[in-house]
Short mmCIF file of C-alpha atoms in Angstrom, two decimals:
data_model
loop_
_atom_site.label_atom_id
_atom_site.label_comp_id
_atom_site.label_asym_id
_atom_site.label_seq_id
_atom_site.Cartn_x
_atom_site.Cartn_y
_atom_site.Cartn_z
CA UNK A 1 101.06 111.46 66.81
CA UNK A 2 100.38 109.46 69.95
CA UNK A 3 102.53 106.67 71.37
CA UNK A 4 102.01 103.01 72.07
CA UNK A 5 101.70 102.21 75.75
CA UNK A 6 102.18 99.32 78.12
CA UNK A 7 100.06 99.67 81.25
CA UNK A 8 99.87 97.41 84.29
CA UNK A 9 96.19 96.84 84.95
CA UNK A 10 96.94 95.86 88.55
CA UNK A 11 93.77 94.34 90.05
CA UNK A 12 90.01 94.86 89.57
CA UNK A 13 89.65 97.13 92.62
CA UNK A 14 91.64 99.74 90.69
CA UNK A 15 88.27 100.81 89.28
CA UNK A 16 87.15 101.90 92.77
CA UNK A 17 90.40 103.00 94.38
CA UNK A 18 91.78 106.50 94.64
CA UNK A 19 95.55 106.49 94.91
CA UNK A 20 98.74 107.60 93.16
CA UNK A 21 98.26 105.12 90.36
CA UNK A 22 94.66 106.05 89.58
CA UNK A 23 95.69 109.71 89.60
CA UNK A 24 98.50 108.88 87.18
CA UNK A 25 96.11 107.08 84.80
CA UNK A 26 93.71 110.02 84.89
CA UNK A 27 96.56 112.42 84.04
CA UNK A 28 97.96 110.11 81.39
CA UNK A 29 94.99 110.40 79.09
CA UNK A 30 95.18 114.19 79.21
CA UNK A 31 98.84 114.16 78.16
CA UNK A 32 98.06 113.18 74.57
CA UNK A 33 95.67 114.33 71.84
CA UNK A 34 92.24 112.74 72.01
CA UNK A 35 92.63 109.38 70.25
CA UNK A 36 90.49 108.25 67.35
CA UNK A 37 90.38 104.75 68.84
CA UNK A 38 92.16 102.45 71.29
CA UNK A 39 93.51 99.08 70.16
CA UNK A 40 94.14 97.15 73.36
CA UNK A 41 95.79 93.75 73.86
CA UNK A 42 94.51 92.23 77.09
CA UNK A 43 96.24 89.53 79.12
CA UNK A 44 92.77 88.29 80.06
CA UNK A 45 91.74 87.33 76.54
CA UNK A 46 93.67 84.35 75.21
CA UNK A 47 93.23 82.55 71.90
CA UNK A 48 95.37 80.43 69.61
CA UNK A 49 94.47 82.71 66.69
CA UNK A 50 94.68 86.45 67.32
CA UNK A 51 91.10 87.64 67.69
CA UNK A 52 89.93 91.20 67.24
CA UNK A 53 86.76 92.57 68.81
CA UNK A 54 84.74 93.99 65.95
CA UNK A 55 81.51 95.82 66.65
CA UNK A 56 80.01 99.27 66.27
CA UNK A 57 77.72 98.64 69.24
CA UNK A 58 78.32 99.11 72.97
CA UNK A 59 80.43 96.28 74.39
CA UNK A 60 79.26 94.20 77.33
CA UNK A 61 81.29 94.77 80.52
CA UNK A 62 82.75 91.41 81.58
CA UNK A 63 83.33 90.69 85.28
CA UNK A 64 85.95 87.99 84.84
CA UNK A 65 86.93 87.89 88.53
CA UNK A 66 85.41 86.93 91.84
CA UNK A 67 85.48 87.75 95.53
CA UNK A 68 85.66 91.53 95.33
CA UNK A 69 83.44 94.33 96.68
CA UNK A 70 79.84 94.03 95.45
CA UNK A 71 79.99 97.59 94.13
CA UNK A 72 82.58 96.52 91.59
CA UNK A 73 80.04 94.31 89.82
CA UNK A 74 77.69 97.25 89.26
CA UNK A 75 80.23 99.27 87.27
CA UNK A 76 79.84 99.52 83.51
CA UNK A 77 82.14 100.68 80.77
CA UNK A 78 79.78 101.27 77.83
CA UNK A 79 82.37 101.93 75.14
CA UNK A 80 81.53 101.25 71.53
CA UNK A 81 83.73 99.36 69.15
CA UNK A 82 84.74 100.19 65.60
CA UNK A 83 84.38 97.68 62.81
CA UNK A 84 86.45 99.96 60.58
CA UNK A 85 89.43 100.06 62.96
CA UNK A 86 89.08 96.34 63.68
CA UNK A 87 89.27 95.65 59.95
CA UNK A 88 92.35 97.88 59.69
CA UNK A 89 94.01 95.91 62.49
CA UNK A 90 93.19 92.61 60.76
CA UNK A 91 94.55 93.94 57.46
CA UNK A 92 97.75 95.12 59.15
CA UNK A 93 98.26 91.65 60.59
CA UNK A 94 97.50 90.06 57.23
CA UNK A 95 100.11 92.22 55.51
CA UNK A 96 102.69 90.60 57.81
CA UNK A 97 101.28 87.06 57.37
CA UNK A 98 99.87 87.03 60.90
CA UNK A 99 96.65 85.05 61.07
CA UNK A 100 93.79 86.93 62.74
CA UNK A 101 90.01 86.80 62.90
CA UNK A 102 87.17 89.08 63.93
CA UNK A 103 84.75 88.47 66.81
CA UNK A 104 81.56 90.50 67.15
CA UNK A 105 80.29 88.89 70.37
CA UNK A 106 82.90 89.18 73.11
CA UNK A 107 82.73 92.07 75.58
CA UNK A 108 85.45 93.96 77.44
CA UNK A 109 87.29 91.98 80.12
CA UNK A 110 88.81 93.67 83.15
CA UNK A 111 92.22 93.90 81.48
CA UNK A 112 90.52 96.39 79.16
CA UNK A 113 87.89 98.29 81.07
CA UNK A 114 89.62 98.67 84.44
CA UNK A 115 92.35 100.94 83.05
CA UNK A 116 90.17 102.64 80.43
CA UNK A 117 87.60 103.57 83.06
CA UNK A 118 90.33 105.59 84.80
CA UNK A 119 91.83 107.04 81.63
CA UNK A 120 88.65 107.73 79.63
CA UNK A 121 85.77 107.60 82.14
CA UNK A 122 83.22 108.89 79.63
CA UNK A 123 83.73 105.74 77.52
CA UNK A 124 83.48 107.94 74.44
CA UNK A 125 86.52 106.56 72.57
CA UNK A 126 85.97 103.50 70.33
CA UNK A 127 87.75 100.42 71.67
CA UNK A 128 89.12 97.51 69.66
CA UNK A 129 90.13 94.70 72.06
CA UNK A 130 92.62 92.12 70.80
CA UNK A 131 93.47 88.75 72.31
CA UNK A 132 96.93 87.39 73.04
CA UNK A 133 98.43 83.97 72.37
CA UNK A 134 100.78 83.75 75.35
CA UNK A 135 102.75 80.76 74.09
CA UNK A 136 103.97 82.19 70.82
CA UNK A 137 107.74 82.83 70.85
CA UNK A 138 108.80 86.28 72.06
CA UNK A 139 109.96 87.14 68.53
CA UNK A 140 106.43 86.54 67.28
CA UNK A 141 104.93 88.72 70.00
CA UNK A 142 107.24 91.54 68.95
CA UNK A 143 106.22 91.03 65.30
CA UNK A 144 102.53 91.33 66.23
CA UNK A 145 103.25 94.77 67.63
CA UNK A 146 105.44 95.71 64.68
CA UNK A 147 102.51 95.04 62.35
CA UNK A 148 100.72 98.00 63.96
CA UNK A 149 103.52 100.52 63.67
CA UNK A 150 102.22 103.81 62.39
CA UNK A 151 98.77 103.53 63.99
CA UNK A 152 99.84 106.29 66.36
CA UNK A 153 100.32 108.58 63.35
CA UNK A 154 96.59 108.22 62.81
CA UNK A 155 95.89 109.04 66.50
CA UNK A 156 95.12 105.44 67.40
CA UNK A 157 96.46 104.22 70.73
CA UNK A 158 98.03 100.76 70.71
CA UNK A 159 98.04 99.55 74.32
CA UNK A 160 99.32 96.39 75.98
CA UNK A 161 97.55 95.65 79.26
CA UNK A 162 99.24 93.17 81.59
CA UNK A 163 101.93 93.03 84.25
CA UNK A 164 105.71 92.59 84.24
CA UNK A 165 105.86 90.18 87.17
CA UNK A 166 102.74 88.18 87.93
CA UNK A 167 103.60 85.84 90.78
CA UNK A 168 100.93 85.84 93.49
CA UNK A 169 103.11 83.75 95.78
CA UNK A 170 100.31 81.82 97.48
CA UNK A 171 101.77 80.00 100.49
CA UNK A 172 105.22 81.52 99.95
CA UNK A 173 107.27 83.91 102.05
CA UNK A 174 106.00 87.39 101.06
CA UNK A 175 109.43 88.98 101.48
CA UNK A 176 110.97 86.45 99.11
CA UNK A 177 108.20 86.93 96.54
CA UNK A 178 108.62 90.70 96.70
CA UNK A 179 112.41 90.55 96.38
CA UNK A 180 112.45 88.22 93.39
CA UNK A 181 109.63 90.04 91.65
CA UNK A 182 111.30 93.43 92.13
CA UNK A 183 114.66 92.16 90.86
CA UNK A 184 113.00 90.75 87.75
CA UNK A 185 110.99 93.92 87.24
CA UNK A 186 114.07 96.12 87.61
CA UNK A 187 115.92 94.09 84.95
CA UNK A 188 113.00 94.32 82.52
CA UNK A 189 112.65 98.06 83.07
CA UNK A 190 116.37 98.61 82.46
CA UNK A 191 116.40 96.56 79.24
CA UNK A 192 113.18 98.17 78.04
CA UNK A 193 114.48 101.70 78.59
CA UNK A 194 117.62 100.73 76.68
CA UNK A 195 115.49 99.11 73.99
CA UNK A 196 117.68 96.04 74.31
CA UNK A 197 115.49 93.87 72.11
CA UNK A 198 117.89 90.94 72.06
CA UNK A 199 117.94 90.70 75.85
CA UNK A 200 114.17 91.13 76.20
CA UNK A 201 113.48 88.39 73.66
CA UNK A 202 115.71 86.06 75.68
CA UNK A 203 114.38 87.20 79.07
CA UNK A 204 113.59 83.64 80.13
CA UNK A 205 117.31 82.81 80.17
CA UNK A 206 118.82 86.17 81.02
CA UNK A 207 116.52 87.91 83.50
CA UNK A 208 116.84 87.11 87.21
CA UNK A 209 114.04 84.91 88.57
CA UNK A 210 112.20 84.96 85.21
CA UNK A 211 110.44 81.60 85.61
CA UNK A 212 109.43 82.58 89.13
CA UNK A 213 108.19 86.09 88.34
CA UNK A 214 106.44 84.97 85.13
CA UNK A 215 105.06 81.50 85.86
CA UNK A 216 102.76 81.92 82.87
CA UNK A 217 103.45 84.53 80.15
CA UNK A 218 99.98 85.89 79.35
CA UNK A 219 100.54 89.03 81.44
CA UNK A 220 104.07 89.62 80.13
CA UNK A 221 103.53 89.36 76.36
CA UNK A 222 101.48 92.60 76.10
CA UNK A 223 104.74 94.39 76.95
CA UNK A 224 106.51 92.80 73.98
CA UNK A 225 103.59 93.65 71.70
CA UNK A 226 103.53 97.28 72.82
CA UNK A 227 107.31 97.47 72.46
CA UNK A 228 107.09 96.11 68.93
CA UNK A 229 104.50 98.67 67.92
CA UNK A 230 106.88 101.49 68.82
CA UNK A 231 109.69 102.46 66.51
CA UNK A 232 113.38 102.65 67.33
CA UNK A 233 113.88 106.38 66.75
CA UNK A 234 112.96 107.34 70.32
CA UNK A 235 113.99 105.38 73.40
CA UNK A 236 111.15 103.95 75.50
CA UNK A 237 110.25 105.88 78.61
CA UNK A 238 109.09 104.58 81.98
CA UNK A 239 106.11 106.74 82.86
CA UNK A 240 105.28 105.16 86.21
CA UNK A 241 106.66 102.59 88.63
CA UNK A 242 105.28 101.51 91.97
CA UNK A 243 105.55 98.22 93.84
CA UNK A 244 102.12 96.83 94.66
CA UNK A 245 102.06 95.23 98.13
CA UNK A 246 104.34 92.16 98.17
CA UNK A 247 103.40 90.77 94.78
CA UNK A 248 103.81 92.64 91.52
CA UNK A 249 104.38 96.23 90.56
CA UNK A 250 102.45 98.87 88.67
CA UNK A 251 104.46 100.01 85.67
CA UNK A 252 103.68 102.04 82.56
CA UNK A 253 105.86 102.52 79.48
CA UNK A 254 105.61 104.82 76.49
CA UNK A 255 106.85 103.79 73.04
CA UNK A 256 106.87 106.31 70.20
CA UNK A 257 106.65 105.20 66.60
#
């Protein structure tokens, strides 16, 4: 059995950096049995209907960012998909009356390949990317994850890729941005470790600086999805925490089914 994970994908340069976080991601993959496949919800793929990447071919590597080192745009992550696993994901959603569709054309955005390149550099594990609808209610995000409970029993990783706080703070006082983001992040980590579902679902009202730290929820909802996919028999575990410059932190959680 392998767990569900939430992983901060940080920024695109993570694919080129060598630091504590990249070392952690490289160790993380080795901590579990080799997965049959990876089902990954990316903050950088949004759609009103949940969309599942379905292909048995090598995915295109998408460079959905700009202004970074030229070397970054030469990197590839030639992972194949799995139509069989994609169909299983769609069927799991359907069994819970969650509308979903398959897409055979989209490649892997940086919310997917940046972290997988550090965890599985050989790109030899089938990947099934899944979009997020950031404006569904938190309860619905949790239910999306719950639909995939038990995938870990079949050695399939369910991963949410995003960020807890995602406030860049352009034109703001960096110290203020850092303080508010860290206070929000600390609250979310505490409630997640306690598996306080009620509080997390109402984070907009209860968490300090929530509207500031999460001006738009696309990076936050992968956490709720990953949390939902884990069961309640084992408490969630914070695997990694590090504040990234003055903006938002690098955090990883583990949720066992």
